């Protein structure tokens, strides 16, 4: 009996040691103060990494009526992270060196217009998610870096989502009230990807590189990040997952800052988006700067932190939100580590930075879930304790939401509150002027309708920004009253 207990003890120690580092090989700087529900067994099944004829063939995730999502009372936090990673791996299955999403999805612009990627991925859009002038560029480096370059974006839709947009767009144009309660069907998928001229990187060998067309000029481009946004059973709000190359920018070091002072961010290496000879503060990632360089990430895996306490052990205190931050972070960390140990090739240089969804338990069937989303409207993103957001309540991608990691207008990194958190649903929600519909959660659908109404791409972007500002102000007033 004693021998059995001793064996179990050593197994526990070995298991604990296996979780000491995350997928990027970083040392864990903190223990967690609110980790009573932490999980360490959110893993990637071996069949995701099956090799046939020297090519990985990840099967698509089950996301319909026979999936784990079919019972919204028992679905777990880990289930969503497993869907996110499996979907990404399936999308990056390669045929003759070209991933599935390029060969099999439809590239569109922000107005929903179909593009022709015959000569390469069409890249013209430089504006980040919620602004027409928010541009991310590589900084001016010292010798050794070829040139400064701008990040470009592309959008892909699967045939199901594209067909749904074409079906309901004209209806919404004529009478927006007729699309109230309409949702995108299960399986609908939209991607937003970020790219840069590959020649602007010191070493592009760890990036997926393909043919692109930047403003009409054929150029080899490197993939920086990807939003994977898909509808699964019981979740018409989409699951919003995001992936990044693992070495784009440094992370904010909470152990060197105090609750009253934001320590400047420095680095000993040149990341593509951070010059080691510079120093950055919160102003580098604050909305309204226009051109962003020397940027950094704040919340690991989009899990908001309140503060870090110094001492013999640095203790990270997660912000009290609608989601157990410790459980969510540990699940993301362990599945990233599980993928990292099994995945081979170029895609092993990308990591999962979290995902966001809504708790729909108790709302059974599409009509009830659509009504829930419509009722939440522009307050869909509310992540206060007791609210419905789940997963990474401050989800972001360093190349697509550079400037809203700690809110739209932060004065500092420390002292941020749950009422100021920004996530995917802060901009993607059911509200569109005076009409609500789950279809409007997709900005491409909204842009398509506006294009049918006669607006050009610039006007569509301007209207989009106006709507975000209006919703943000309404949301702040609503939360202030509470």
XYZ file of C-alpha atoms in Angstrom:
482
model
C 0.000 0.000 0.000
C 2.811 2.380 0.889
C 4.545 1.525 -2.386
C 1.360 2.322 -4.319
C 1.015 5.696 -2.584
C 4.657 6.490 -3.284
C 4.237 5.670 -7.002
C 1.147 7.882 -7.197
C 3.033 10.673 -5.453
C 5.835 10.568 -8.024
C 3.318 10.461 -10.881
C 1.740 13.639 -9.526
C 5.128 15.316 -9.267
C 6.023 14.336 -12.831
C 2.645 15.587 -14.109
C 3.120 18.878 -12.292
C 6.565 19.310 -13.805
C 5.208 18.682 -17.301
C 2.936 21.713 -16.926
C 5.611 24.097 -15.698
C 6.140 25.646 -19.134
C 3.670 26.824 -21.723
C 3.604 26.133 -25.443
C 6.097 28.858 -26.218
C 8.630 27.425 -23.803
C 8.328 30.427 -21.499
C 8.981 30.044 -17.819
C 5.870 30.550 -15.714
C 6.500 33.702 -13.700
C 3.539 33.392 -11.401
C 1.502 31.095 -9.293
C -2.198 31.905 -9.233
C -4.138 33.212 -6.286
C -7.558 32.105 -7.481
C -6.935 28.706 -9.004
C -9.245 26.443 -7.043
C -10.885 25.267 -10.280
C -7.716 25.161 -12.360
C -7.495 22.311 -14.848
C -4.307 20.775 -16.228
C -5.656 18.081 -18.528
C -6.974 19.981 -21.558
C -5.047 18.009 -24.167
C -4.773 17.517 -27.923
C -5.718 13.982 -29.095
C -3.070 12.105 -31.065
C -5.362 11.633 -34.099
C -5.081 15.364 -34.843
C -1.512 14.729 -35.947
C -1.988 11.717 -38.232
C 0.515 11.716 -41.093
C -0.469 10.226 -44.456
C 1.989 10.396 -47.372
C 4.205 12.757 -45.353
C 1.309 15.186 -44.884
C -0.627 15.968 -41.713
C -4.334 15.204 -42.055
C -6.181 16.657 -39.085
C -9.881 15.696 -39.198
C -12.459 18.503 -38.948
C -13.979 18.952 -35.482
C -17.478 17.658 -34.781
C -19.531 20.798 -34.135
C -23.110 19.774 -34.922
C -25.988 17.955 -33.200
C -23.830 14.932 -32.229
C -20.982 17.036 -30.816
C -20.155 17.973 -27.222
C -21.780 21.356 -27.939
C -25.201 19.750 -28.350
C -25.678 19.765 -24.578
C -25.049 23.326 -23.462
C -25.431 22.288 -19.826
C -22.430 19.945 -19.828
C -20.052 21.434 -22.414
C -16.773 22.423 -20.752
C -14.271 25.237 -21.045
C -11.772 22.775 -22.507
C -14.214 21.687 -25.241
C -14.074 25.160 -26.793
C -10.279 25.270 -26.683
C -10.083 21.838 -28.291
C -12.479 22.953 -31.050
C -10.351 26.068 -31.641
C -7.066 24.211 -32.011
C -8.533 21.377 -34.080
C -10.221 23.868 -36.424
C -6.944 25.734 -36.923
C -5.055 22.505 -37.583
C -7.719 21.337 -40.040
C -7.595 24.692 -41.835
C -3.818 24.384 -42.172
C -3.789 20.842 -43.581
C -1.662 21.234 -46.697
C -2.028 19.969 -50.240
C 1.122 20.501 -52.300
C 2.293 23.052 -49.749
C -0.924 25.109 -49.764
C -3.159 25.043 -46.666
C -6.827 24.141 -46.843
C -8.107 27.648 -46.090
C -6.397 29.112 -49.162
C -7.473 26.322 -51.506
C -11.041 25.859 -50.288
C -12.378 29.112 -48.835
C -13.638 32.259 -50.526
C -11.636 35.459 -50.137
C -13.786 38.570 -49.760
C -13.198 42.179 -48.861
C -14.868 44.091 -46.014
C -17.819 44.852 -48.300
C -18.454 41.155 -48.871
C -17.265 41.331 -52.472
C -15.613 38.175 -53.783
C -11.953 38.565 -54.703
C -9.837 36.650 -57.195
C -6.729 35.214 -55.484
C -5.538 33.587 -58.703
C -2.204 35.407 -58.487
C -1.991 35.189 -54.704
C -3.831 36.410 -51.629
C -5.195 39.872 -52.383
C -3.923 42.387 -49.819
C -5.039 46.021 -49.825
C -6.540 46.561 -46.356
C -4.146 47.998 -43.750
C -6.652 49.200 -41.148
C -7.050 47.271 -37.919
C -10.375 46.069 -36.559
C -12.100 49.170 -35.196
C -10.546 52.072 -37.026
C -9.835 53.341 -40.522
C -6.469 54.842 -39.572
C -5.088 52.340 -37.032
C -2.069 50.904 -38.846
C 0.495 48.439 -37.453
C 4.026 48.699 -38.860
C 7.386 47.215 -38.046
C 9.562 49.837 -36.336
C 12.704 51.405 -37.766
C 15.391 48.936 -36.764
C 19.121 49.232 -36.715
C 21.227 47.300 -39.224
C 20.224 43.756 -40.054
C 16.539 44.339 -40.796
C 15.729 44.958 -44.468
C 13.003 47.576 -44.172
C 9.979 48.830 -42.264
C 6.712 47.371 -43.495
C 2.965 47.606 -42.955
C 0.691 44.753 -41.870
C -2.064 43.796 -44.324
C -5.277 41.868 -43.757
C -7.425 39.396 -45.653
C -10.825 37.815 -45.010
C -11.996 34.323 -45.950
C -15.452 32.762 -45.683
C -16.587 29.194 -46.226
C -19.272 28.485 -48.826
C -21.974 28.061 -46.171
C -21.423 31.458 -44.583
C -20.910 33.165 -47.932
C -24.154 31.687 -49.290
C -26.041 32.760 -46.147
C -24.744 36.308 -46.589
C -25.880 36.389 -50.212
C -29.319 35.067 -49.207
C -30.108 37.491 -46.401
C -28.138 40.563 -47.491
C -30.744 41.773 -50.018
C -33.524 41.129 -47.483
C -31.714 43.214 -44.842
C -31.166 45.959 -47.401
C -34.892 46.207 -48.169
C -36.268 45.679 -44.651
C -33.844 45.047 -41.788
C -36.648 43.936 -39.464
C -37.077 40.799 -41.583
C -33.678 39.407 -40.524
C -34.375 39.753 -36.816
C -33.790 36.396 -35.159
C -31.929 34.993 -38.182
C -28.595 33.328 -37.418
C -25.739 31.914 -39.448
C -26.101 28.106 -39.531
C -23.855 25.684 -37.648
C -20.633 25.189 -39.590
C -20.421 28.787 -40.832
C -16.795 29.906 -40.778
C -14.993 33.207 -41.246
C -11.262 33.905 -41.022
C -9.357 37.133 -40.723
C -5.650 36.805 -41.367
C -2.741 39.230 -41.003
C 0.279 39.278 -43.328
C 3.505 41.154 -43.952
C 5.946 41.395 -46.816
C 8.251 38.448 -46.045
C 11.331 40.408 -47.072
C 10.763 42.751 -44.122
C 11.532 39.956 -41.653
C 15.050 39.220 -40.456
C 14.344 35.524 -40.845
C 11.123 34.307 -42.427
C 11.996 30.613 -42.120
C 9.680 30.061 -39.129
C 6.653 31.668 -40.864
C 4.210 30.252 -43.381
C 5.104 32.148 -46.562
C 2.990 32.213 -49.719
C 2.282 34.313 -52.779
C 0.418 37.548 -52.129
C -0.548 40.595 -54.134
C 0.012 43.819 -52.198
C -1.802 46.676 -53.889
C -1.465 44.927 -57.248
C 2.179 43.889 -56.852
C 3.106 40.213 -56.513
C 4.954 39.741 -53.236
C 5.942 36.862 -50.997
C 4.010 37.374 -47.765
C 4.366 35.826 -44.306
C 1.400 34.896 -42.124
C 1.410 36.681 -38.751
C -1.937 35.791 -37.199
C -5.387 34.363 -37.750
C -8.842 34.768 -36.245
C -10.836 31.538 -36.565
C -14.515 32.415 -36.117
C -17.067 29.632 -36.409
C -20.605 28.650 -35.414
C -21.012 25.437 -33.413
C -24.198 23.868 -32.082
C -25.957 26.152 -29.558
C -23.588 29.047 -30.279
C -24.901 31.340 -33.035
C -22.699 34.114 -31.570
C -19.687 32.208 -33.044
C -16.650 30.976 -31.154
C -13.918 33.588 -31.566
C -10.478 31.956 -31.531
C -7.186 33.659 -32.315
C -3.707 32.430 -33.250
C -0.363 34.215 -33.634
C 3.196 33.515 -34.601
C 5.012 32.908 -31.336
C 7.678 35.619 -31.619
C 6.032 38.843 -32.781
C 6.377 41.115 -29.742
C 7.452 41.001 -26.089
C 5.031 40.478 -23.216
C 4.434 42.956 -20.420
C 6.268 41.812 -17.295
C 3.829 42.069 -14.405
C 6.472 41.067 -11.869
C 8.421 44.297 -12.471
C 5.469 46.656 -12.087
C 3.453 47.836 -9.118
C -0.260 48.645 -8.932
C 0.562 52.350 -9.172
C 3.344 52.363 -11.752
C 3.494 50.810 -15.181
C 7.017 49.571 -15.761
C 8.327 50.425 -19.241
C 8.638 47.483 -21.626
C 12.089 46.737 -22.978
C 13.631 43.787 -24.781
C 17.017 42.259 -25.423
C 16.057 41.062 -28.913
C 14.491 42.590 -31.987
C 10.995 41.198 -32.444
C 9.334 42.079 -35.765
C 7.191 44.643 -33.934
C 9.572 45.790 -31.207
C 12.984 47.409 -31.548
C 15.251 46.324 -28.697
C 16.791 49.792 -28.634
C 13.496 51.394 -27.627
C 11.243 51.558 -24.587
C 7.454 51.269 -24.717
C 4.651 52.228 -22.332
C 0.880 52.019 -22.427
C 0.812 54.910 -24.912
C 2.301 52.578 -27.519
C -0.855 50.454 -27.432
C -3.447 53.165 -26.895
C -6.241 53.782 -29.385
C -5.897 56.915 -31.482
C -2.167 56.730 -32.186
C -2.733 56.029 -35.866
C 0.562 54.300 -36.639
C 1.607 51.645 -34.115
C 5.191 50.451 -33.658
C 7.111 48.963 -30.726
C 4.034 47.211 -29.391
C 3.701 44.519 -26.744
C 1.108 42.106 -25.368
C -0.446 42.689 -21.948
C -2.754 39.826 -20.935
C -1.458 36.312 -21.567
C -4.028 34.339 -23.567
C -6.474 37.247 -23.221
C -7.040 36.518 -19.524
C -7.185 39.881 -17.711
C -4.916 40.368 -14.715
C -5.671 42.744 -11.879
C -2.192 42.975 -10.388
C 0.881 41.030 -9.384
C 2.146 40.883 -5.812
C 5.877 40.811 -5.239
C 7.540 38.562 -2.724
C 9.347 35.258 -2.552
C 6.711 34.001 -4.997
C 5.174 36.347 -7.546
C 1.428 35.847 -7.286
C -0.748 36.819 -10.231
C -4.229 37.969 -9.296
C -6.746 37.551 -12.084
C -9.419 40.170 -12.536
C -12.818 39.073 -11.272
C -14.887 38.576 -14.401
C -17.658 36.312 -15.697
C -15.060 33.592 -16.360
C -12.716 31.751 -13.978
C -9.449 33.234 -15.217
C -7.211 30.630 -13.653
C -9.078 27.667 -15.125
C -9.214 29.277 -18.554
C -5.517 30.174 -18.625
C -4.432 26.740 -17.433
C -6.571 25.006 -20.059
C -5.093 27.150 -22.840
C -1.577 26.666 -21.532
C -1.865 22.894 -21.301
C -3.484 22.396 -24.703
C -0.828 24.654 -26.265
C 1.835 22.526 -24.642
C 0.114 19.333 -25.780
C -0.021 20.574 -29.390
C 3.578 21.801 -29.242
C 4.891 18.357 -28.336
C 3.027 16.619 -31.186
C 2.880 19.099 -34.078
C 5.660 19.096 -36.674
C 6.561 21.588 -39.358
C 6.023 25.293 -39.948
C 2.670 25.471 -38.117
C 4.376 24.547 -34.853
C 5.593 28.151 -34.718
C 2.058 29.466 -34.152
C 0.247 29.416 -30.833
C -3.335 29.719 -29.634
C -3.955 32.982 -27.780
C -7.449 32.163 -26.506
C -11.068 32.334 -27.573
C -14.378 33.885 -26.539
C -17.995 32.706 -26.569
C -21.272 33.096 -24.645
C -22.756 30.772 -22.032
C -26.057 29.668 -23.594
C -26.983 27.125 -20.912
C -30.734 27.321 -20.326
C -31.415 28.835 -23.736
C -32.406 25.885 -25.867
C -32.909 26.119 -29.613
C -31.923 28.750 -32.142
C -34.932 31.073 -31.578
C -34.215 31.355 -27.851
C -30.501 31.848 -28.424
C -31.080 34.449 -31.132
C -33.475 36.305 -28.820
C -30.830 36.221 -26.086
C -28.195 37.725 -28.387
C -30.622 40.385 -29.614
C -31.556 41.305 -26.045
C -27.891 41.727 -25.092
C -27.351 43.899 -28.177
C -24.293 46.167 -27.791
C -23.775 44.941 -24.216
C -22.941 41.431 -25.453
C -19.317 41.929 -24.371
C -20.147 42.593 -20.706
C -17.746 40.430 -18.682
C -18.702 41.492 -15.174
C -19.198 38.682 -12.621
C -22.475 36.899 -13.332
C -22.581 37.868 -17.014
C -22.438 35.416 -19.913
C -19.086 35.867 -21.663
C -16.819 32.854 -21.373
C -13.235 32.069 -22.285
C -10.705 34.865 -22.724
C -12.731 37.892 -21.680
C -10.036 40.229 -22.985
C -9.309 38.256 -26.163
C -7.077 39.974 -28.706
C -4.532 39.354 -31.442
C -1.404 41.488 -31.221
C -1.595 42.175 -34.982
C -5.331 42.905 -35.195
C -6.358 44.434 -31.869
C -3.031 45.990 -30.915
C -4.537 49.049 -29.266
C -7.498 47.784 -27.221
C -5.835 45.222 -24.975
C -6.587 47.247 -21.835
C -9.559 49.228 -23.106
C -10.170 51.890 -25.705
C -8.501 54.737 -23.796
C -6.326 53.381 -20.966
C -4.305 55.777 -18.835
C -2.289 52.891 -17.449
C -2.069 49.122 -17.524
C -2.620 48.741 -13.819
C -5.875 49.951 -12.368
C -7.936 48.664 -15.275
C -11.431 47.449 -14.393
C -13.834 44.863 -15.785
C -16.145 47.642 -17.002
C -13.405 48.862 -19.338
C -12.496 45.468 -20.818
C -12.631 45.160 -24.580
C -13.113 41.856 -26.371
C -14.481 40.563 -29.685
C -18.084 41.264 -28.702
C -17.282 44.907 -27.965
C -17.359 45.433 -31.729
C -19.095 42.296 -32.976
C -22.640 42.235 -31.642
C -26.231 42.145 -32.820
C -26.821 45.886 -32.831
C -26.937 47.712 -36.157
C -28.438 51.175 -35.862
C -32.067 50.572 -34.860
C -32.212 46.869 -35.751
C -30.834 43.813 -33.965
C -29.962 40.506 -35.615
C -27.302 37.841 -34.971
C -26.336 38.256 -38.636
C -24.846 41.653 -37.801
C -22.281 39.992 -35.531
C -20.327 39.522 -38.763
C -18.926 42.830 -39.984
C -18.644 41.343 -43.455
C -22.409 40.825 -43.530
C -22.954 44.406 -42.358
C -20.513 45.669 -44.989
C -22.221 43.620 -47.680
C -25.604 45.118 -46.835
C -24.158 48.634 -46.820
C -22.501 47.973 -50.169
C -25.888 46.929 -51.576
C -27.207 50.235 -50.238
C -24.610 52.114 -52.294
C -21.791 52.771 -49.829
C -18.191 52.365 -50.987
C -15.494 50.617 -48.928
C -14.269 53.804 -47.230
C -17.802 54.836 -46.318
C -18.488 51.347 -44.964
C -15.404 51.567 -42.725
C -16.336 55.052 -41.534
C -19.883 53.948 -40.704
C -18.492 50.948 -38.889
C -16.233 53.140 -36.723
C -19.112 55.517 -35.943
C -21.258 52.579 -34.848
C -18.521 51.237 -32.557
C -18.055 54.643 -30.910
C -21.805 55.025 -30.446
C -22.131 51.549 -28.952
C -19.150 52.107 -26.646
C -20.687 55.308 -25.278
C -24.081 53.632 -24.793
C -22.433 50.655 -23.115
C -20.491 52.857 -20.703
C -23.665 54.769 -19.778
C -25.563 51.511 -19.253
C -22.860 50.076 -16.985
C -22.495 53.344 -15.082
C -26.196 53.182 -14.154
C -25.712 49.683 -12.755
